CSV table of C-alpha atoms in Angstrom, one decimal:
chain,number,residue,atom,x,y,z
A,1222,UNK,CA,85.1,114.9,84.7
A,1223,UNK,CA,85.8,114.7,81.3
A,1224,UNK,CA,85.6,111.8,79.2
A,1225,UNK,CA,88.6,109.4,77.7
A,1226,UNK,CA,86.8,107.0,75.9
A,1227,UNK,CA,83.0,106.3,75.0
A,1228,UNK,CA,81.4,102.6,74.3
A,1229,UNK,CA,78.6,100.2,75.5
A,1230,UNK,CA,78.9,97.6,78.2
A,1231,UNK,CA,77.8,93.7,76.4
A,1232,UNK,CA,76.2,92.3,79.4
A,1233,UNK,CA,74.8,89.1,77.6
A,1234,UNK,CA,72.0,90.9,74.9
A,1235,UNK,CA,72.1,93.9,77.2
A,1236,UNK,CA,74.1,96.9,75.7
A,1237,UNK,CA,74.9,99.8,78.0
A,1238,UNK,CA,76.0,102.9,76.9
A,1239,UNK,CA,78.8,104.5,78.8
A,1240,UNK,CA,81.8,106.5,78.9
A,1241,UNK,CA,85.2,106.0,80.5
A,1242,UNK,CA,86.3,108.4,83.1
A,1243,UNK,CA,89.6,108.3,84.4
A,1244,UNK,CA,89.4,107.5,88.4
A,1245,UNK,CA,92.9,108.7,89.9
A,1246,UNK,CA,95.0,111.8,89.0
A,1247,UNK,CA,98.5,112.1,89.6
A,1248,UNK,CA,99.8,114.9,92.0
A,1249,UNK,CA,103.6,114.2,91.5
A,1250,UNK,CA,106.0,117.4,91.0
A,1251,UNK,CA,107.4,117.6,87.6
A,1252,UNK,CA,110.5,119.6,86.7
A,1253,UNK,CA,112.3,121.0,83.6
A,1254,UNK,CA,115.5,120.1,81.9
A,1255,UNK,CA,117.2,123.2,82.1
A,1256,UNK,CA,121.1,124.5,80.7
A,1257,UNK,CA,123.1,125.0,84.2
A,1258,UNK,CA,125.3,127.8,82.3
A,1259,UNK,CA,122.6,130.0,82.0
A,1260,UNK,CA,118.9,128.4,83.2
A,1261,UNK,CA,117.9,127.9,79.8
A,1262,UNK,CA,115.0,125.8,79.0
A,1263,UNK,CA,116.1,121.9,77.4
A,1264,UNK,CA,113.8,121.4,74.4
A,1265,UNK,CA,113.5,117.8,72.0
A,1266,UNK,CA,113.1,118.6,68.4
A,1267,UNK,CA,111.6,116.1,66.3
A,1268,UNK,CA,114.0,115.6,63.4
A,1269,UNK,CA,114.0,113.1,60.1
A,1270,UNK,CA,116.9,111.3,60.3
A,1271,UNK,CA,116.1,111.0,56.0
A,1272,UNK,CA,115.5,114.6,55.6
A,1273,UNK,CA,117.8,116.1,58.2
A,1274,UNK,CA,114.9,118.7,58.9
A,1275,UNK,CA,112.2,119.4,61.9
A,1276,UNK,CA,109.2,118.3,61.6
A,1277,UNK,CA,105.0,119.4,62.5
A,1278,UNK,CA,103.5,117.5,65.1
A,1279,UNK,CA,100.6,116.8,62.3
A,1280,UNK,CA,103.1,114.9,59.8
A,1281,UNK,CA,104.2,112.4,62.8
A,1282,UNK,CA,102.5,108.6,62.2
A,1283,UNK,CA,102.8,105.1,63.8
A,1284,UNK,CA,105.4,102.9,62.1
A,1285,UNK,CA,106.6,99.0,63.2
A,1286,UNK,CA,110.1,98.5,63.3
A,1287,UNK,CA,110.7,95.0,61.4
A,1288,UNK,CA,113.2,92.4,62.7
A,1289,UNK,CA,115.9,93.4,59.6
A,1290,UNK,CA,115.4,97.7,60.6
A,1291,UNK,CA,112.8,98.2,58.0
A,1292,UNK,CA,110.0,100.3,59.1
A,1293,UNK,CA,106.2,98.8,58.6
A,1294,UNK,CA,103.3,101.9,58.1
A,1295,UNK,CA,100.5,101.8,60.7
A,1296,UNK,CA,97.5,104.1,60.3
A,1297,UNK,CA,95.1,104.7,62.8
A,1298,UNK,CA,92.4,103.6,60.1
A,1299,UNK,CA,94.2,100.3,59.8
A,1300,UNK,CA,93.6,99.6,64.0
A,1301,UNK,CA,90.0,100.9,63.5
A,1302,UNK,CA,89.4,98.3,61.1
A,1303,UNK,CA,91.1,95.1,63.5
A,1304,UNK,CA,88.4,92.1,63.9
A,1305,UNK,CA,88.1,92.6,67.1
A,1306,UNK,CA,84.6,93.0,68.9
A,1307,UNK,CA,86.1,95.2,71.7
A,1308,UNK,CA,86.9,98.1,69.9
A,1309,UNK,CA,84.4,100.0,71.0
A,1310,UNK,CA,83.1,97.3,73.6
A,1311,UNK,CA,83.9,96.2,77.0
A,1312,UNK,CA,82.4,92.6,76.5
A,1313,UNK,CA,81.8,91.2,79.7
A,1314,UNK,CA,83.1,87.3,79.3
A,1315,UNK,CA,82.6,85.9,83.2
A,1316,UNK,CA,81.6,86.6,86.7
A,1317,UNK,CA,84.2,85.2,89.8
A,1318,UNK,CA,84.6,86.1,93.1
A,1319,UNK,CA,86.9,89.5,93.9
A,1320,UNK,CA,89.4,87.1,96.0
A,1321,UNK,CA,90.5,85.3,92.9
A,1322,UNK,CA,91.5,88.4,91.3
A,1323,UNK,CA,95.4,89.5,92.9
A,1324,UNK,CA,95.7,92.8,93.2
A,1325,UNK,CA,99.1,91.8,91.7
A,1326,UNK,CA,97.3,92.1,88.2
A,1327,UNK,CA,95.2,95.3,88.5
A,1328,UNK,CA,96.9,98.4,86.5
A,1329,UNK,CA,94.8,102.0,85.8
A,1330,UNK,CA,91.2,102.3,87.4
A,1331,UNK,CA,88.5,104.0,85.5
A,1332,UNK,CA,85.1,105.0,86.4
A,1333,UNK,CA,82.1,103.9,83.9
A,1334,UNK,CA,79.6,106.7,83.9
A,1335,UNK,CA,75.9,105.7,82.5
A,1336,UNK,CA,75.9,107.6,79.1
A,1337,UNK,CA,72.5,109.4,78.9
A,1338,UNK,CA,69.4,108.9,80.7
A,1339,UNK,CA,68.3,105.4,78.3
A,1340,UNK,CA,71.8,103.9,80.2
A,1341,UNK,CA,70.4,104.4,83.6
A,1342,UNK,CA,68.3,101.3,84.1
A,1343,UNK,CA,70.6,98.6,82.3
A,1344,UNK,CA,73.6,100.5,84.5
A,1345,UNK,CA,72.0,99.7,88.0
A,1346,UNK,CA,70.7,96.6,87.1
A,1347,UNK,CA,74.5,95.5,86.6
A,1348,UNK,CA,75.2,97.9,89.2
A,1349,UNK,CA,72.6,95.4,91.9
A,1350,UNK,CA,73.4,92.4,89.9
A,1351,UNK,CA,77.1,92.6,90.9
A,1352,UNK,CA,75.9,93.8,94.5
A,1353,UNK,CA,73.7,90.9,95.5
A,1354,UNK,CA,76.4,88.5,93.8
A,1355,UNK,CA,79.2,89.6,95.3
A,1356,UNK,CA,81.2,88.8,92.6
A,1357,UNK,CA,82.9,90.8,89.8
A,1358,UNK,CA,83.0,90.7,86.2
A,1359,UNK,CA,85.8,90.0,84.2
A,1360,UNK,CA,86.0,91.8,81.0
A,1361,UNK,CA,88.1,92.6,77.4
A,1362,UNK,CA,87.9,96.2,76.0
A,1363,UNK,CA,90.0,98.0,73.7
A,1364,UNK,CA,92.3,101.2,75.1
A,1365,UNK,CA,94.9,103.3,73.6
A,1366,UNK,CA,95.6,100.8,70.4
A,1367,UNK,CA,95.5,97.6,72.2
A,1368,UNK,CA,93.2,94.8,73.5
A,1369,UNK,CA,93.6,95.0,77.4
A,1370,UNK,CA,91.8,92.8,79.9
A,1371,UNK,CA,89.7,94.3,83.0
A,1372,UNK,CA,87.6,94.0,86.0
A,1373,UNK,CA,84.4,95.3,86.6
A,1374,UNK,CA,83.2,95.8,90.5
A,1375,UNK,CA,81.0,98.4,92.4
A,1376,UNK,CA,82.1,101.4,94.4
A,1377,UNK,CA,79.3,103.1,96.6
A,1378,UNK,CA,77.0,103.7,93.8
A,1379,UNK,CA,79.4,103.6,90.6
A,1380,UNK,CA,80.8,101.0,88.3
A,1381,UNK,CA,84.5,101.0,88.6
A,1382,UNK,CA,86.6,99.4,85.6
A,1383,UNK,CA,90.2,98.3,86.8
A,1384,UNK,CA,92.8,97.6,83.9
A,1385,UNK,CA,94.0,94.0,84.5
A,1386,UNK,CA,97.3,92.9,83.1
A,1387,UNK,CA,97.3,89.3,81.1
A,1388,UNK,CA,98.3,86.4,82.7
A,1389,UNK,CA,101.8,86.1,80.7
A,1390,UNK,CA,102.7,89.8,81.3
A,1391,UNK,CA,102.9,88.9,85.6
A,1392,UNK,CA,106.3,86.8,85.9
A,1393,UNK,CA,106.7,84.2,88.3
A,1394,UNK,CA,108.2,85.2,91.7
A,1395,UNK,CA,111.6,82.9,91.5
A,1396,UNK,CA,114.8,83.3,93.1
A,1397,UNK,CA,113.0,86.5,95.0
A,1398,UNK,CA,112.3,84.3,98.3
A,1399,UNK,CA,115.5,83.7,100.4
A,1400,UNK,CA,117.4,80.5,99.7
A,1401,UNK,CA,118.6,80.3,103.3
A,1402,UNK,CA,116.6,77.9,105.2
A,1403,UNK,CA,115.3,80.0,108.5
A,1404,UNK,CA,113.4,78.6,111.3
A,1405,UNK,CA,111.1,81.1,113.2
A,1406,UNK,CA,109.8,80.0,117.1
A,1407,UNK,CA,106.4,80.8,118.3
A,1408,UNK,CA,107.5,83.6,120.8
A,1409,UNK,CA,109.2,85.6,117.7
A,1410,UNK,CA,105.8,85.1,115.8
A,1411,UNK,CA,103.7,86.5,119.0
A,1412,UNK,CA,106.6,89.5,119.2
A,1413,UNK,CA,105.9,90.4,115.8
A,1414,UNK,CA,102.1,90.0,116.0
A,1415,UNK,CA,102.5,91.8,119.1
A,1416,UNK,CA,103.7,94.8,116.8
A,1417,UNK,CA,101.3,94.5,114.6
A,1418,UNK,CA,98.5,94.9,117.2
A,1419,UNK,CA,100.6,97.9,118.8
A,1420,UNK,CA,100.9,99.4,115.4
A,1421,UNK,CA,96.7,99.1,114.6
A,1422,UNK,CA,95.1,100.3,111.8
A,1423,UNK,CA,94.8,103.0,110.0
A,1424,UNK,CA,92.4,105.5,107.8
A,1425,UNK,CA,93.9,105.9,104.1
A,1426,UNK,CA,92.6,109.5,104.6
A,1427,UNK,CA,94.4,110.1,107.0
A,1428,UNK,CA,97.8,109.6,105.1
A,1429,UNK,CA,99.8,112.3,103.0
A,1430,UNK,CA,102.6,112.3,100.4
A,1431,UNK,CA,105.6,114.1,102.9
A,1432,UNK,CA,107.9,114.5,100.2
A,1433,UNK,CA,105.7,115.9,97.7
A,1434,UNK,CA,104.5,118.6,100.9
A,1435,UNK,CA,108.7,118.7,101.4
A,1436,UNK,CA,109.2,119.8,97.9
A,1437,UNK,CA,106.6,122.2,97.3
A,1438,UNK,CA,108.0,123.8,100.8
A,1439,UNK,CA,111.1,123.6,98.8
A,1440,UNK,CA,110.2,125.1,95.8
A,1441,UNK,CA,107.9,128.0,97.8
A,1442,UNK,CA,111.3,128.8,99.9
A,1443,UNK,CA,113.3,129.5,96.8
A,1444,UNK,CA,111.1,131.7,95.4
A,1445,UNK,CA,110.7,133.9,97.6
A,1446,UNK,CA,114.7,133.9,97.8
A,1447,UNK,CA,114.7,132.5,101.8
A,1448,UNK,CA,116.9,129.9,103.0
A,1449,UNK,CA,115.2,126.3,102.3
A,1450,UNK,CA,114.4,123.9,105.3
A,1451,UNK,CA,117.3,121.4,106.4
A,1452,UNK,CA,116.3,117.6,106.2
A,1453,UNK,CA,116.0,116.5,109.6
A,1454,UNK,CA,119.3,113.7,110.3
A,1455,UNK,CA,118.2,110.3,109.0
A,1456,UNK,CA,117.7,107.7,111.2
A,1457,UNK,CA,120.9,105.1,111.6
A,1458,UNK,CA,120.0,101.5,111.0
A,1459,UNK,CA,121.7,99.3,112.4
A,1460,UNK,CA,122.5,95.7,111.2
A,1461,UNK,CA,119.9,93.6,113.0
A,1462,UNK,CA,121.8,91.2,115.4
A,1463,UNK,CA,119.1,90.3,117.5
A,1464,UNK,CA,115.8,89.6,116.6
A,1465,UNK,CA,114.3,89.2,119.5
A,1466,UNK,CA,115.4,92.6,120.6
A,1467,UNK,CA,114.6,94.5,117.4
A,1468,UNK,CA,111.3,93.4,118.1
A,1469,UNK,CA,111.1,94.3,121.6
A,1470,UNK,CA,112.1,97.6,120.8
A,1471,UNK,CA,109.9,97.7,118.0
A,1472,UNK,CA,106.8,97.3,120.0
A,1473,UNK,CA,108.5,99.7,122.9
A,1474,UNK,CA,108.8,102.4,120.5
A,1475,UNK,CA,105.3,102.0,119.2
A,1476,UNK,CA,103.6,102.1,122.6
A,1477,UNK,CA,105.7,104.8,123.1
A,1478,UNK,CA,104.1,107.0,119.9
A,1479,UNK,CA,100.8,106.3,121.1
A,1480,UNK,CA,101.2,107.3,124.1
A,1481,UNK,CA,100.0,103.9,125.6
A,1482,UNK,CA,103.6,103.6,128.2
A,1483,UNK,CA,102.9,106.6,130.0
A,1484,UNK,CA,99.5,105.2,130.9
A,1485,UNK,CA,101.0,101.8,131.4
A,1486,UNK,CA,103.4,103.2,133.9
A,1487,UNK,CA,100.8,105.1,135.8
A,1488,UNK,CA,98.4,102.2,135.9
A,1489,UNK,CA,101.1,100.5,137.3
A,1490,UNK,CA,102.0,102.7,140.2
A,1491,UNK,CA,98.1,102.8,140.6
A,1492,UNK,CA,97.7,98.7,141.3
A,1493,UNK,CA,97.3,98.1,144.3
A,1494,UNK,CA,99.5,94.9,145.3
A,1495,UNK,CA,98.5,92.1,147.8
A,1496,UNK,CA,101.4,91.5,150.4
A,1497,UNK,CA,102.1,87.6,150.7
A,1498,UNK,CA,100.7,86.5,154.1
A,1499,UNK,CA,103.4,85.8,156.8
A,1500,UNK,CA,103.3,82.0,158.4
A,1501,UNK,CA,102.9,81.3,162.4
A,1502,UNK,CA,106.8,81.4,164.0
A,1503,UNK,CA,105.3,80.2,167.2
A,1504,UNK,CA,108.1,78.7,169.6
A,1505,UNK,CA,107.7,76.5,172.3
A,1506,UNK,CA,107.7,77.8,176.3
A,1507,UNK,CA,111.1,77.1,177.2
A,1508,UNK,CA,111.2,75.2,180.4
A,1509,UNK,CA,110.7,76.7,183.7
A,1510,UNK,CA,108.5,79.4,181.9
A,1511,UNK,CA,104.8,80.0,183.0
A,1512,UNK,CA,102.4,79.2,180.5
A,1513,UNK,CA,100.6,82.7,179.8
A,1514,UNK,CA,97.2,82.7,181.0
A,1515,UNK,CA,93.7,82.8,179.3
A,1516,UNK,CA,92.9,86.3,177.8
A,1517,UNK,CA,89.8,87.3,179.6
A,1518,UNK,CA,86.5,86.6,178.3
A,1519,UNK,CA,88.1,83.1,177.4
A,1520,UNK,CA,87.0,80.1,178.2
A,1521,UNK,CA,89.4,78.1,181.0
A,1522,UNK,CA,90.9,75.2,179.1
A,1523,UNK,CA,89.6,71.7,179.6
A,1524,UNK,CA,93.0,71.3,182.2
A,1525,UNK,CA,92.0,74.1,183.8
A,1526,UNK,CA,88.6,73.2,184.2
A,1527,UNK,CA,89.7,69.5,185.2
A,1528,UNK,CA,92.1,71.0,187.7
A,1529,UNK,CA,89.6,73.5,189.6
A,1530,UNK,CA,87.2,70.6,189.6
A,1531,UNK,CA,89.7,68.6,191.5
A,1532,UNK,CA,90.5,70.9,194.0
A,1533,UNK,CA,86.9,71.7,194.9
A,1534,UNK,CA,86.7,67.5,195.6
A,1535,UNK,CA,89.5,67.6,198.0
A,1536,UNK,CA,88.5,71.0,199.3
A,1537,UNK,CA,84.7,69.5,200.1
A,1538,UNK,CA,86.1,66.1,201.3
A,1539,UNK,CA,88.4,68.4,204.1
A,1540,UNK,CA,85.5,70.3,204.7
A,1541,UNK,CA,83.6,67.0,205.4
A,1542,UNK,CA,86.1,65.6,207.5
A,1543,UNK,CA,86.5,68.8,210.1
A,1544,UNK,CA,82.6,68.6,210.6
A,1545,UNK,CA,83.0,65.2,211.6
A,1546,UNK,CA,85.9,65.9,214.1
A,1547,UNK,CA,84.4,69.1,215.7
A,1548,UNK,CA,81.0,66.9,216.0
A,1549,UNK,CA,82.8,64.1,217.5
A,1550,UNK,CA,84.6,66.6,220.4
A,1551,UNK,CA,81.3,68.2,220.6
A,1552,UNK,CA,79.8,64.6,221.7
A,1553,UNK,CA,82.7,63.7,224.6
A,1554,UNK,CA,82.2,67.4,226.3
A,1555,UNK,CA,78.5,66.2,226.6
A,1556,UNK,CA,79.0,62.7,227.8
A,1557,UNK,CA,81.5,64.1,230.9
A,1558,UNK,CA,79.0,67.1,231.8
A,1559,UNK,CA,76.4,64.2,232.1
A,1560,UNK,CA,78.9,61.9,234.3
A,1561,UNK,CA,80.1,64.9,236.9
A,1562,UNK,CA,76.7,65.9,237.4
């Protein structure tokens, strides 16, 4: 990667020689301005509005445009010459913790390559330093004819420089917040956290730019003279009436991409439900009906057993009572055999 800038580091009396590498690239489309008539290419001449002429990209210079419309000079020797100890240096002024920094601030990011082999030990003792810490340093360096402000942190095994903006250039989020006073219930809150479950994470790798993919698709159909792709019919939103049920069907739909209903229907078709148990309708034996009796292998019941009990008394009482008659007859046929003899 080639090199935009080249400087040292000031870590305290530490100087480390590095150079500034840009660490994104832009992979947006650009087009032409082009003469409809005829296809023709739309070019800007640089004119002098004194001279009425063209002129070389070589005699172009700075120039500050004064409050009354008079023009001020600026040479590039003049900014090489500010008193400014970042012109050449990021000076490193204070180390805070990476949650105090909004992202709302960060602009450009830049890697900071060691320059040269006498670099490589102060780099990665900053490197570790900002490791162990885990903290980031906030710096000033110079960049493109003006002082910016920036943060230093580590990426895997590279210093990474982000632009910062200054605290007066990030204005103050008024009248953005809605003025209506709105009230949101727990169960809307668990709907919507619900979604965000549903909706998970995700792996920025895994993400694309579609339209620049559409365009290029575009761009390759025309070419080659063919008939260019139709845009699939936009979705139609609907004013939100409901919340509740924009939710709902939020988190429906979601399931629904994942694939996580299907399984939640055939889970559900796979439980196995518990019937509710059914209570006693016993009725009473109407009267004049016979009470059922005793399965066998059942014990009689204690009226049973009282009642057979019973029967055997009066049973061995008659029994006792015709011995005692048939004994007694038995006697008198003796006593007249004795008298006729």
């Amino acid at each position: 990667m080639r090199s935009i800038w080249n400087g040292t580091i000031s870590f305290g009396l530490v100087s480390i020689p590095i150079k500034l590498v840009n660490a994104t690239e832009s992979h947006s489309i650009s087009f032409r301005q082009i003469h409809l008539e005829d296809g023709g290419r739309i070019r800007y001449h640089k004119y002098c509005e004194l001279e009425d002429r063209e002129v070389a990209y070589e005699e172009i210079g700075k120039g500050y445009e004064d409050a009354d419309g008079s023009i001020i000079p600026i040479t590039d020797e003049d900014l090489s010459h500010l008193p400014i100890p970042t012109a050449r240096t990021i000076e490193i002024v204070a180390f805070v913790p990476a949650e105090r920094i909004d992202p709302l601030h960060m602009e450009s990011a830049y890697y900071l390559a060691a320059s040269g082999a006498p670099a490589a030990k102060p780099y990665t003792l900053l490197r570790e330093a900002l490791k162990r810490s885990n903290k980031v340093a906030i710096a000033k360096f110079a960049l493109r004819g003006r002082e910016r402000l920036g943060m230093l942190r580590v990426m895997e095994d590279a210093i990474v420089l982000h632009g910062l903006l200054w605290p007066d250039e990030v204005r103050a989020p008024e009248g953005v917040a809605p003025d209506t006073k709105v009230t949101v219930n727990d169960k809307e809150l668990d709907l919507a956290h619900t979604l965000m479950d549903t909706l998970g994470e995700v792996d920025l790798d895994d993400l694309h730019d579609e339209y620049r993919a559409a365009v290029e698709e575009l761009i390759a159909a025309k070419a080659a003279g063919v008939t260019p792709p139709e845009a699939p019919e936009p979705a139609k939103g609907g004013r939100v009436l409901d919340l509740m049920a924009a939710l709902e069907n939020s988190v429906r739909a979601a399931k629904e991409s994942r694939g996580e209903e299907a399984a939640g229907e055939e889970a559900a078709e796979a439980e196995v439900r518990r019937l509710p148990s059914r209570k006693s309708t016993r009725r009473a034996p109407k009267e004049g009906e016979g009470r059922k009796t005793a399965p066998a292998g059942r014990k009689p019941t204690a009226k049973k057993t009282a009642s057979k009990k019973t029967t055997a008394k009066s049973g061995s009482a008659a029994g006792k009572s015709e011995t005692k008659k048939t004994a007694s007859s038995n006697g008198k046929k003796t006593a007249a055999r004795k008298r006729t003899a």
